[in-house]
mmCIF file of C-alpha atoms in Angstrom:
data_model
loop_
_atom_site.group_PDB
_atom_site.id
_atom_site.type_symbol
_atom_site.label_atom_id
_atom_site.label_comp_id
_atom_site.label_asym_id
_atom_site.label_seq_id
_atom_site.Cartn_x
_atom_site.Cartn_y
_atom_site.Cartn_z
ATOM 1 C CA UNK R 13 0.000 0.000 0.000
ATOM 2 C CA UNK R 14 1.270 3.475 -0.904
ATOM 3 C CA UNK R 15 1.147 5.593 2.245
ATOM 4 C CA UNK R 16 3.533 7.382 4.596
ATOM 5 C CA UNK R 17 4.305 5.400 7.702
ATOM 6 C CA UNK R 18 6.281 5.263 10.932
ATOM 7 C CA UNK R 19 8.151 2.078 11.784
ATOM 8 C CA UNK R 20 10.761 0.994 14.307
ATOM 9 C CA UNK R 21 13.980 -0.793 13.328
ATOM 10 C CA UNK R 22 15.978 -2.712 15.925
ATOM 11 C CA UNK R 23 19.739 -3.122 15.481
ATOM 12 C CA UNK R 24 22.641 -4.353 17.637
ATOM 13 C CA UNK R 25 23.422 -0.722 18.553
ATOM 14 C CA UNK R 26 19.890 0.333 19.363
ATOM 15 C CA UNK R 27 16.653 1.118 17.601
ATOM 16 C CA UNK R 28 15.529 4.074 15.525
ATOM 17 C CA UNK R 29 12.257 5.306 14.104
ATOM 18 C CA UNK R 30 11.539 5.789 10.440
ATOM 19 C CA UNK R 31 11.256 7.777 8.263
ATOM 20 C CA UNK R 32 14.975 8.361 8.758
ATOM 21 C CA UNK R 33 17.740 10.288 7.022
ATOM 22 C CA UNK R 34 21.257 8.876 7.374
ATOM 23 C CA UNK R 35 24.150 11.354 7.078
ATOM 24 C CA UNK R 36 26.889 9.897 4.900
ATOM 25 C CA UNK R 37 30.184 9.159 6.644
ATOM 26 C CA UNK R 38 31.847 7.393 3.740
ATOM 27 C CA UNK R 39 35.301 6.929 5.266
ATOM 28 C CA UNK R 40 34.181 6.909 8.897
ATOM 29 C CA UNK R 41 33.576 10.643 9.048
ATOM 30 C CA UNK R 42 30.576 12.763 8.135
ATOM 31 C CA UNK R 43 32.641 15.485 6.529
ATOM 32 C CA UNK R 44 33.350 18.573 8.655
ATOM 33 C CA UNK R 45 31.452 17.444 11.777
ATOM 34 C CA UNK R 46 32.348 15.324 14.801
ATOM 35 C CA UNK R 47 30.417 12.463 16.337
ATOM 36 C CA UNK R 48 29.303 14.553 19.316
ATOM 37 C CA UNK R 49 28.011 17.231 16.937
ATOM 38 C CA UNK R 50 26.050 14.583 15.024
ATOM 39 C CA UNK R 51 24.513 13.422 18.305
ATOM 40 C CA UNK R 52 23.621 17.009 19.207
ATOM 41 C CA UNK R 53 22.000 17.522 15.790
ATOM 42 C CA UNK R 54 19.890 14.414 16.327
ATOM 43 C CA UNK R 55 21.400 11.917 13.895
ATOM 44 C CA UNK R 56 20.165 8.444 14.842
ATOM 45 C CA UNK R 57 22.125 6.391 12.308
ATOM 46 C CA UNK R 58 24.960 7.145 9.894
ATOM 47 C CA UNK R 59 26.326 5.439 6.801
ATOM 48 C CA UNK R 60 29.827 4.081 6.150
ATOM 49 C CA UNK R 61 31.244 2.520 2.999
ATOM 50 C CA UNK R 62 32.834 -0.899 2.538
ATOM 51 C CA UNK R 63 34.884 0.047 -0.527
ATOM 52 C CA UNK R 64 36.507 3.126 0.998
ATOM 53 C CA UNK R 65 37.120 1.666 4.449
ATOM 54 C CA UNK R 66 38.679 -1.534 3.083
ATOM 55 C CA UNK R 67 41.199 0.615 1.194
ATOM 56 C CA UNK R 68 41.905 3.102 3.960
ATOM 57 C CA UNK R 69 42.569 2.542 6.812
ATOM 58 C CA UNK R 70 41.669 -1.128 6.223
ATOM 59 C CA UNK R 71 38.898 -3.224 7.777
ATOM 60 C CA UNK R 72 41.328 -5.467 9.675
ATOM 61 C CA UNK R 73 42.868 -2.449 11.389
ATOM 62 C CA UNK R 74 39.387 -1.220 12.325
ATOM 63 C CA UNK R 75 38.435 -4.693 13.607
ATOM 64 C CA UNK R 76 41.598 -4.840 15.727
ATOM 65 C CA UNK R 77 40.775 -1.456 17.230
ATOM 66 C CA UNK R 78 37.329 -2.606 18.344
ATOM 67 C CA UNK R 79 35.204 -2.006 15.253
ATOM 68 C CA UNK R 80 33.964 1.062 13.452
ATOM 69 C CA UNK R 81 31.745 2.287 16.293
ATOM 70 C CA UNK R 82 34.682 2.474 18.683
ATOM 71 C CA UNK R 83 37.080 3.703 15.985
ATOM 72 C CA UNK R 84 34.948 6.768 15.211
ATOM 73 C CA UNK R 85 33.408 7.100 18.710
ATOM 74 C CA UNK R 86 29.819 6.571 17.574
ATOM 75 C CA UNK R 87 27.596 4.306 19.670
ATOM 76 C CA UNK R 88 24.454 4.599 17.581
ATOM 77 C CA UNK R 89 23.617 2.386 14.559
ATOM 78 C CA UNK R 90 25.722 2.321 11.388
ATOM 79 C CA UNK R 91 24.619 1.109 7.957
ATOM 80 C CA UNK R 92 27.421 0.114 5.601
ATOM 81 C CA UNK R 93 27.048 0.303 1.840
ATOM 82 C CA UNK R 94 28.661 -2.731 0.183
ATOM 83 C CA UNK R 95 30.624 -0.747 -2.403
ATOM 84 C CA UNK R 96 28.356 -1.496 -5.371
ATOM 85 C CA UNK R 97 27.879 2.168 -6.217
ATOM 86 C CA UNK R 98 31.614 2.790 -6.085
ATOM 87 C CA UNK R 99 32.065 -0.130 -8.480
ATOM 88 C CA UNK R 100 29.592 1.640 -10.792
ATOM 89 C CA UNK R 101 31.412 4.970 -10.524
ATOM 90 C CA UNK R 102 34.815 3.348 -11.150
ATOM 91 C CA UNK R 103 33.759 1.883 -14.505
ATOM 92 C CA UNK R 104 37.023 2.896 -16.184
ATOM 93 C CA UNK R 105 39.249 1.060 -13.690
ATOM 94 C CA UNK R 106 37.191 -2.038 -12.895
ATOM 95 C CA UNK R 107 36.375 -5.339 -14.551
ATOM 96 C CA UNK R 108 33.187 -7.223 -13.729
ATOM 97 C CA UNK R 109 33.443 -11.001 -13.438
ATOM 98 C CA UNK R 110 30.953 -13.693 -12.458
ATOM 99 C CA UNK R 111 32.570 -14.109 -9.041
ATOM 100 C CA UNK R 112 32.905 -10.419 -8.245
ATOM 101 C CA UNK R 113 34.593 -7.257 -9.437
ATOM 102 C CA UNK R 114 38.264 -6.503 -9.974
ATOM 103 C CA UNK R 115 39.261 -2.880 -9.600
ATOM 104 C CA UNK R 116 42.172 -0.545 -9.103
ATOM 105 C CA UNK R 117 42.352 1.500 -5.960
ATOM 106 C CA UNK R 118 41.716 5.171 -6.649
ATOM 107 C CA UNK R 119 44.318 5.879 -3.949
ATOM 108 C CA UNK R 120 47.427 4.007 -5.089
ATOM 109 C CA UNK R 121 46.414 1.965 -8.138
ATOM 110 C CA UNK R 122 46.725 -1.382 -6.325
ATOM 111 C CA UNK R 123 44.437 -4.086 -7.715
ATOM 112 C CA UNK R 124 41.696 -5.612 -5.547
ATOM 113 C CA UNK R 125 39.015 -8.236 -6.058
ATOM 114 C CA UNK R 126 35.713 -7.738 -4.241
ATOM 115 C CA UNK R 127 33.254 -10.635 -4.059
ATOM 116 C CA UNK R 128 29.816 -10.767 -2.400
ATOM 117 C CA UNK R 129 31.342 -12.875 0.366
ATOM 118 C CA UNK R 130 34.232 -10.457 0.823
ATOM 119 C CA UNK R 131 31.832 -7.515 1.060
ATOM 120 C CA UNK R 132 29.960 -9.257 3.894
ATOM 121 C CA UNK R 133 33.225 -10.250 5.583
ATOM 122 C CA UNK R 134 34.421 -6.638 5.521
ATOM 123 C CA UNK R 135 31.132 -5.320 6.893
ATOM 124 C CA UNK R 136 31.266 -7.876 9.711
ATOM 125 C CA UNK R 137 34.823 -6.759 10.498
ATOM 126 C CA UNK R 138 33.627 -3.161 10.658
ATOM 127 C CA UNK R 139 30.850 -4.151 13.057
ATOM 128 C CA UNK R 140 28.037 -2.860 10.850
ATOM 129 C CA UNK R 141 24.479 -2.834 12.193
ATOM 130 C CA UNK R 142 22.885 -2.997 8.736
ATOM 131 C CA UNK R 143 24.870 -4.676 5.958
ATOM 132 C CA UNK R 144 24.107 -4.260 2.260
ATOM 133 C CA UNK R 145 24.652 -7.018 -0.275
ATOM 134 C CA UNK R 146 27.097 -6.355 -3.090
ATOM 135 C CA UNK R 147 25.192 -5.400 -6.237
ATOM 136 C CA UNK R 148 25.853 -4.173 -9.750
ATOM 137 C CA UNK R 149 24.419 -0.736 -10.413
ATOM 138 C CA UNK R 150 23.737 -0.220 -14.147
ATOM 139 C CA UNK R 151 24.152 3.239 -15.726
ATOM 140 C CA UNK R 152 21.390 5.299 -17.308
ATOM 141 C CA UNK R 153 20.350 4.890 -20.032
ATOM 142 C CA UNK R 154 20.813 1.157 -20.511
ATOM 143 C CA UNK R 155 19.097 -1.379 -22.769
ATOM 144 C CA UNK R 156 16.611 -3.814 -21.265
ATOM 145 C CA UNK R 157 18.867 -6.751 -22.120
ATOM 146 C CA UNK R 158 21.825 -5.135 -20.353
ATOM 147 C CA UNK R 159 19.614 -4.211 -17.391
ATOM 148 C CA UNK R 160 18.542 -7.861 -17.159
ATOM 149 C CA UNK R 161 22.140 -9.067 -17.278
ATOM 150 C CA UNK R 162 23.009 -6.664 -14.487
ATOM 151 C CA UNK R 163 19.965 -7.749 -12.478
ATOM 152 C CA UNK R 164 20.982 -11.407 -12.802
ATOM 153 C CA UNK R 165 24.434 -10.563 -11.428
ATOM 154 C CA UNK R 166 22.851 -8.738 -8.496
ATOM 155 C CA UNK R 167 20.541 -11.682 -7.768
ATOM 156 C CA UNK R 168 23.397 -14.186 -7.931
ATOM 157 C CA UNK R 169 25.482 -12.073 -5.561
ATOM 158 C CA UNK R 170 22.522 -11.606 -3.193
ATOM 159 C CA UNK R 171 22.036 -15.367 -2.973
ATOM 160 C CA UNK R 172 25.699 -15.848 -2.125
ATOM 161 C CA UNK R 173 25.537 -13.056 0.478
ATOM 162 C CA UNK R 174 22.663 -14.735 2.310
ATOM 163 C CA UNK R 175 24.893 -17.696 3.120
ATOM 164 C CA UNK R 176 26.851 -15.337 5.376
ATOM 165 C CA UNK R 177 23.779 -13.358 6.413
ATOM 166 C CA UNK R 178 22.219 -12.431 9.697
ATOM 167 C CA UNK R 179 20.957 -14.486 12.605
ATOM 168 C CA UNK R 180 20.228 -13.719 16.247
ATOM 169 C CA UNK R 181 22.046 -10.578 17.338
ATOM 170 C CA UNK R 182 24.041 -10.357 14.108
ATOM 171 C CA UNK R 183 23.700 -7.323 11.853
ATOM 172 C CA UNK R 184 20.656 -6.929 9.660
ATOM 173 C CA UNK R 185 21.081 -7.760 5.980
ATOM 174 C CA UNK R 186 19.380 -5.731 3.248
ATOM 175 C CA UNK R 187 19.042 -6.793 -0.379
ATOM 176 C CA UNK R 188 19.056 -4.344 -3.287
ATOM 177 C CA UNK R 189 16.416 -4.225 -6.016
ATOM 178 C CA UNK R 190 17.864 -3.463 -9.446
ATOM 179 C CA UNK R 191 16.322 -3.350 -12.928
ATOM 180 C CA UNK R 192 17.129 0.172 -14.104
ATOM 181 C CA UNK R 193 13.995 1.933 -15.401
ATOM 182 C CA UNK R 194 12.183 -1.268 -16.424
ATOM 183 C CA UNK R 195 9.211 -1.924 -14.138
ATOM 184 C CA UNK R 196 8.924 -5.591 -15.083
ATOM 185 C CA UNK R 197 12.584 -6.203 -14.204
ATOM 186 C CA UNK R 198 12.276 -4.498 -10.836
ATOM 187 C CA UNK R 199 9.179 -6.556 -10.059
ATOM 188 C CA UNK R 200 10.966 -9.758 -11.058
ATOM 189 C CA UNK R 201 14.055 -8.823 -9.084
ATOM 190 C CA UNK R 202 12.064 -8.296 -5.892
ATOM 191 C CA UNK R 203 10.077 -11.509 -6.364
ATOM 192 C CA UNK R 204 13.242 -13.527 -6.758
ATOM 193 C CA UNK R 205 14.886 -11.826 -3.768
ATOM 194 C CA UNK R 206 11.845 -12.761 -1.681
ATOM 195 C CA UNK R 207 12.254 -16.354 -2.853
ATOM 196 C CA UNK R 208 15.888 -16.303 -1.691
ATOM 197 C CA UNK R 209 14.620 -15.104 1.687
ATOM 198 C CA UNK R 210 16.529 -14.261 4.888
ATOM 199 C CA UNK R 211 16.712 -10.534 4.146
ATOM 200 C CA UNK R 212 15.720 -8.017 6.821
ATOM 201 C CA UNK R 213 14.930 -5.176 4.416
ATOM 202 C CA UNK R 214 15.003 -4.073 0.802
ATOM 203 C CA UNK R 215 16.746 -1.151 -0.853
ATOM 204 C CA UNK R 216 15.733 0.482 -4.116
ATOM 205 C CA UNK R 217 19.027 0.767 -5.993
ATOM 206 C CA UNK R 218 20.073 2.005 -9.393
ATOM 207 C CA UNK R 219 18.329 5.384 -9.193
ATOM 208 C CA UNK R 220 19.749 8.909 -9.118
ATOM 209 C CA UNK R 221 22.278 7.891 -11.786
ATOM 210 C CA UNK R 222 21.273 10.451 -14.410
ATOM 211 C CA UNK R 223 17.638 9.649 -15.157
ATOM 212 C CA UNK R 224 15.033 12.479 -15.306
ATOM 213 C CA UNK R 225 13.450 13.347 -11.957
ATOM 214 C CA UNK R 226 9.991 12.262 -13.131
ATOM 215 C CA UNK R 227 11.325 8.823 -14.020
ATOM 216 C CA UNK R 228 13.256 8.552 -10.755
ATOM 217 C CA UNK R 229 10.067 9.235 -8.769
ATOM 218 C CA UNK R 230 8.025 6.854 -10.897
ATOM 219 C CA UNK R 231 10.473 3.995 -10.407
ATOM 220 C CA UNK R 232 10.786 4.658 -6.672
ATOM 221 C CA UNK R 233 7.003 4.754 -6.234
ATOM 222 C CA UNK R 234 6.369 1.641 -8.326
ATOM 223 C CA UNK R 235 9.118 -0.354 -6.613
ATOM 224 C CA UNK R 236 8.212 0.709 -3.067
ATOM 225 C CA UNK R 237 4.627 -0.405 -3.632
ATOM 226 C CA UNK R 238 5.850 -3.930 -4.422
ATOM 227 C CA UNK R 239 7.852 -4.386 -1.207
ATOM 228 C CA UNK R 240 5.803 -6.183 1.473
ATOM 229 C CA UNK R 241 4.852 -3.884 4.347
ATOM 230 C CA UNK R 242 6.747 -5.886 6.978
ATOM 231 C CA UNK R 243 10.118 -4.939 5.436
ATOM 232 C CA UNK R 244 11.984 -1.622 5.736
ATOM 233 C CA UNK R 245 12.186 0.212 2.399
ATOM 234 C CA UNK R 246 15.382 2.120 1.667
ATOM 235 C CA UNK R 247 15.907 4.529 -1.242
ATOM 236 C CA UNK R 248 19.677 4.529 -1.773
ATOM 237 C CA UNK R 249 21.499 7.764 -2.552
ATOM 238 C CA UNK R 250 18.328 9.856 -2.888
ATOM 239 C CA UNK R 251 18.014 12.909 -0.737
ATOM 240 C CA UNK R 252 17.038 16.376 -1.941
ATOM 241 C CA UNK R 253 14.539 17.823 0.549
ATOM 242 C CA UNK R 254 11.673 17.509 -1.942
ATOM 243 C CA UNK R 255 12.701 13.895 -2.617
ATOM 244 C CA UNK R 256 12.309 13.061 1.065
ATOM 245 C CA UNK R 257 8.901 14.724 1.299
ATOM 246 C CA UNK R 258 7.620 12.979 -1.834
ATOM 247 C CA UNK R 259 9.078 9.529 -1.263
ATOM 248 C CA UNK R 260 8.024 9.271 2.343
ATOM 249 C CA UNK R 261 4.552 9.532 0.851
ATOM 250 C CA UNK R 262 5.360 6.395 -1.169
ATOM 251 C CA UNK R 263 5.948 4.476 2.057
ATOM 252 C CA UNK R 264 9.762 4.638 1.816
ATOM 253 C CA UNK R 265 11.434 4.561 5.218
ATOM 254 C CA UNK R 266 15.168 5.206 4.849
ATOM 255 C CA UNK R 267 17.283 7.690 2.907
ATOM 256 C CA UNK R 268 20.922 8.668 2.585
ATOM 257 C CA UNK R 269 22.588 11.304 0.453
ATOM 258 C CA UNK R 270 25.740 13.434 0.370
ATOM 259 C CA UNK R 271 23.727 16.501 -0.656
ATOM 260 C CA UNK R 272 23.499 18.279 2.732
ATOM 261 C CA UNK R 273 27.227 17.926 3.404
ATOM 262 C CA UNK R 274 28.662 18.230 -0.118
ATOM 263 C CA UNK R 275 26.372 21.068 -1.147
ATOM 264 C CA UNK R 276 27.011 22.820 2.149
ATOM 265 C CA UNK R 277 30.753 22.810 1.458
ATOM 266 C CA UNK R 278 29.962 24.317 -1.944
ATOM 267 C CA UNK R 279 27.852 27.106 -0.458
ATOM 268 C CA UNK R 280 24.303 25.798 -0.935
ATOM 269 C CA UNK R 281 22.201 26.117 2.198
ATOM 270 C CA UNK R 282 18.738 24.654 2.646
ATOM 271 C CA UNK R 283 16.002 26.685 4.326
ATOM 272 C CA UNK R 284 12.289 26.413 5.033
ATOM 273 C CA UNK R 285 11.606 28.899 2.214
ATOM 274 C CA UNK R 286 14.006 27.554 -0.408
ATOM 275 C CA UNK R 287 17.710 27.216 -1.120
ATOM 276 C CA UNK R 288 20.327 29.903 -0.489
ATOM 277 C CA UNK R 289 23.449 30.139 -2.648
ATOM 278 C CA UNK R 290 25.536 31.964 -0.063
ATOM 279 C CA UNK R 291 28.143 33.186 -2.547
ATOM 280 C CA UNK R 292 25.638 35.504 -4.237
ATOM 281 C CA UNK R 293 26.294 39.244 -3.979
ATOM 282 C CA UNK R 294 22.843 39.915 -2.501
ATOM 283 C CA UNK R 295 24.046 38.426 0.803
ATOM 284 C CA UNK R 296 27.144 40.635 1.058
ATOM 285 C CA UNK R 297 25.644 42.848 3.786
ATOM 286 C CA UNK R 298 22.663 40.702 4.806
ATOM 287 C CA UNK R 299 22.452 40.638 8.626
ATOM 288 C CA UNK R 300 19.783 37.914 8.743
ATOM 289 C CA UNK R 301 20.498 34.299 9.694
ATOM 290 C CA UNK R 302 20.358 31.677 6.959
ATOM 291 C CA UNK R 303 16.817 30.790 8.020
ATOM 292 C CA UNK R 304 14.855 32.911 10.461
ATOM 293 C CA UNK R 305 12.689 29.887 11.272
ATOM 294 C CA UNK R 306 15.679 27.686 12.138
ATOM 295 C CA UNK R 307 16.969 27.153 15.683
ATOM 296 C CA UNK R 308 20.284 25.506 14.759
ATOM 297 C CA UNK R 309 23.462 26.873 16.413
ATOM 298 C CA UNK R 310 24.526 28.571 13.166
ATOM 299 C CA UNK R 311 21.262 30.436 12.628
ATOM 300 C CA UNK R 312 21.220 31.503 16.286
ATOM 301 C CA UNK R 313 24.623 33.177 15.997
ATOM 302 C CA UNK R 314 25.832 34.025 12.479
ATOM 303 C CA UNK R 315 24.633 36.243 9.638
ATOM 304 C CA UNK R 316 24.370 35.486 5.937
ATOM 305 C CA UNK R 317 26.960 38.215 5.358
ATOM 306 C CA UNK R 318 29.480 36.472 7.608
ATOM 307 C CA UNK R 319 28.826 33.051 6.095
ATOM 308 C CA UNK R 320 29.280 34.517 2.613
ATOM 309 C CA UNK R 321 32.585 36.043 3.699
ATOM 310 C CA UNK R 322 33.808 32.702 5.081
ATOM 311 C CA UNK R 323 32.805 30.884 1.898
ATOM 312 C CA UNK R 324 34.533 33.352 -0.430
ATOM 313 C CA UNK R 325 37.618 33.367 1.798
ATOM 314 C CA UNK R 326 37.674 29.556 1.617
ATOM 315 C CA UNK R 327 37.842 29.320 5.389
ATOM 316 C CA UNK R 328 37.543 25.832 6.889
ATOM 317 C CA UNK R 329 34.916 27.242 9.231
ATOM 318 C CA UNK R 330 32.660 27.824 6.213
ATOM 319 C CA UNK R 331 32.422 24.091 5.515
ATOM 320 C CA UNK R 332 31.735 23.333 9.161
ATOM 321 C CA UNK R 333 29.022 25.915 9.736
ATOM 322 C CA UNK R 334 27.286 25.255 6.430
ATOM 323 C CA UNK R 335 27.308 21.502 7.072
ATOM 324 C CA UNK R 336 25.981 21.867 10.604
ATOM 325 C CA UNK R 337 23.093 24.001 9.360
ATOM 326 C CA UNK R 338 22.230 21.689 6.452
ATOM 327 C CA UNK R 339 22.280 18.561 8.596
ATOM 328 C CA UNK R 340 20.109 20.269 11.204
ATOM 329 C CA UNK R 341 17.679 21.249 8.452
ATOM 330 C CA UNK R 342 17.494 17.685 7.088
ATOM 331 C CA UNK R 343 17.149 15.998 10.462
ATOM 332 C CA UNK R 344 14.531 18.534 11.582
ATOM 333 C CA UNK R 345 12.636 18.023 8.325
ATOM 334 C CA UNK R 346 12.450 14.298 9.024
ATOM 335 C CA UNK R 347 11.271 14.879 12.594
ATOM 336 C CA UNK R 348 8.576 17.258 11.349
ATOM 337 C CA UNK R 349 7.362 14.729 8.769
ATOM 338 C CA UNK R 350 7.217 11.993 11.407
ATOM 339 C CA UNK R 351 5.098 14.238 13.600
ATOM 340 C CA UNK R 352 2.813 15.068 10.676
ATOM 341 C CA UNK R 353 2.339 11.341 9.983
ATOM 342 C CA UNK R 354 1.560 10.701 13.657
ATOM 343 C CA UNK R 355 -1.097 13.410 13.577
ATOM 344 C CA UNK R 356 -2.514 12.171 10.290
ATOM 345 C CA UNK R 357 -1.813 15.371 8.354
ATOM 346 C CA UNK R 358 1.082 14.398 6.100
ATOM 347 C CA UNK R 359 -0.681 15.711 2.968
ATOM 348 C CA UNK R 360 -1.184 19.094 4.603
ATOM 349 C CA UNK R 361 2.486 19.157 5.588
ATOM 350 C CA UNK R 362 3.493 18.276 2.028
ATOM 351 C CA UNK R 363 1.406 21.119 0.567
ATOM 352 C CA UNK R 364 2.797 23.623 3.089
ATOM 353 C CA UNK R 365 6.347 22.468 2.351
ATOM 354 C CA UNK R 366 6.045 23.368 -1.312
ATOM 355 C CA UNK R 367 4.228 26.603 -0.551
ATOM 356 C CA UNK R 368 7.026 27.771 1.753
ATOM 357 C CA UNK R 369 9.804 26.783 -0.632
ATOM 358 C CA UNK R 370 8.136 28.725 -3.442
ATOM 359 C CA UNK R 371 9.331 31.830 -1.579
ATOM 360 C CA UNK R 372 12.977 31.038 -2.428
ATOM 361 C CA UNK R 373 15.157 34.099 -2.751
ATOM 362 C CA UNK R 374 13.240 36.337 -0.359
#
């Protein structure tokens, strides 16, 4: 059924409510902010990445130091991406094989071979709370025959991953639904994943790779509707504010995206009335906070004029303050949507969200 919902997910490092947004800490760090700042901002779960952490500093080192939670001083849940998207983005320096993927490190050029079993082994070494199966993410556009080939690889790897999957207090294991922009393939992929069984949740993969926004939303909505209600639904790598508002309405529970941190470092700030490009001349002598309706530490203390100055001066503080504000905005947005769902007025919240953002630039 297509509807917004609130669920509870239990993990070895505690539970969290959905809908949820997971800040991206690819290499064990959400860029520009510390773990205590993430706790203060209200982050309930963060994301790490198998590919990056296996290369640097190495999953065995992290295991020997007590696991990723201890290594980065974060006691709340961590989801680890298997590295499938990085395999996709490294198309020029990787070679897909039936058993896995061979690739060159982007750091030193050393060759590595990542298999579905290795991806699970690494995530176990890291101490992940939610592990993702290794998948192949096809580009856009792609032919239906190529999308099917890619889907078959993903299904084969998912089946192999289950053999090392979760039980008891072990981490949760999520499968990934592929099929590009072909509805029939996505439906088949999910059906066959359900037949494999032993998954704790399902992610919608292969989106936000260059397809038009209308098609992205259509595929997310169609796929989410197919996932049985008892499973968490996770839209991977999708996370503009309007994406969250829309896709929560499709019954999607979990989101991650680098947008609030990456765009913050590049001077884009998110507000209740639209986006602010802080480099613009209009903010040169603007004494207002980024968002007069925001109670984050940055909006309580600093002006748009000062933040513009820091950005143009390329001060490190610019990245920190912009990131803190953007993460606060995202995490507050999620909390507001949860409350709207609890009260039964999600549709009203959605309409008001778009009305407010139409005032961008004021």
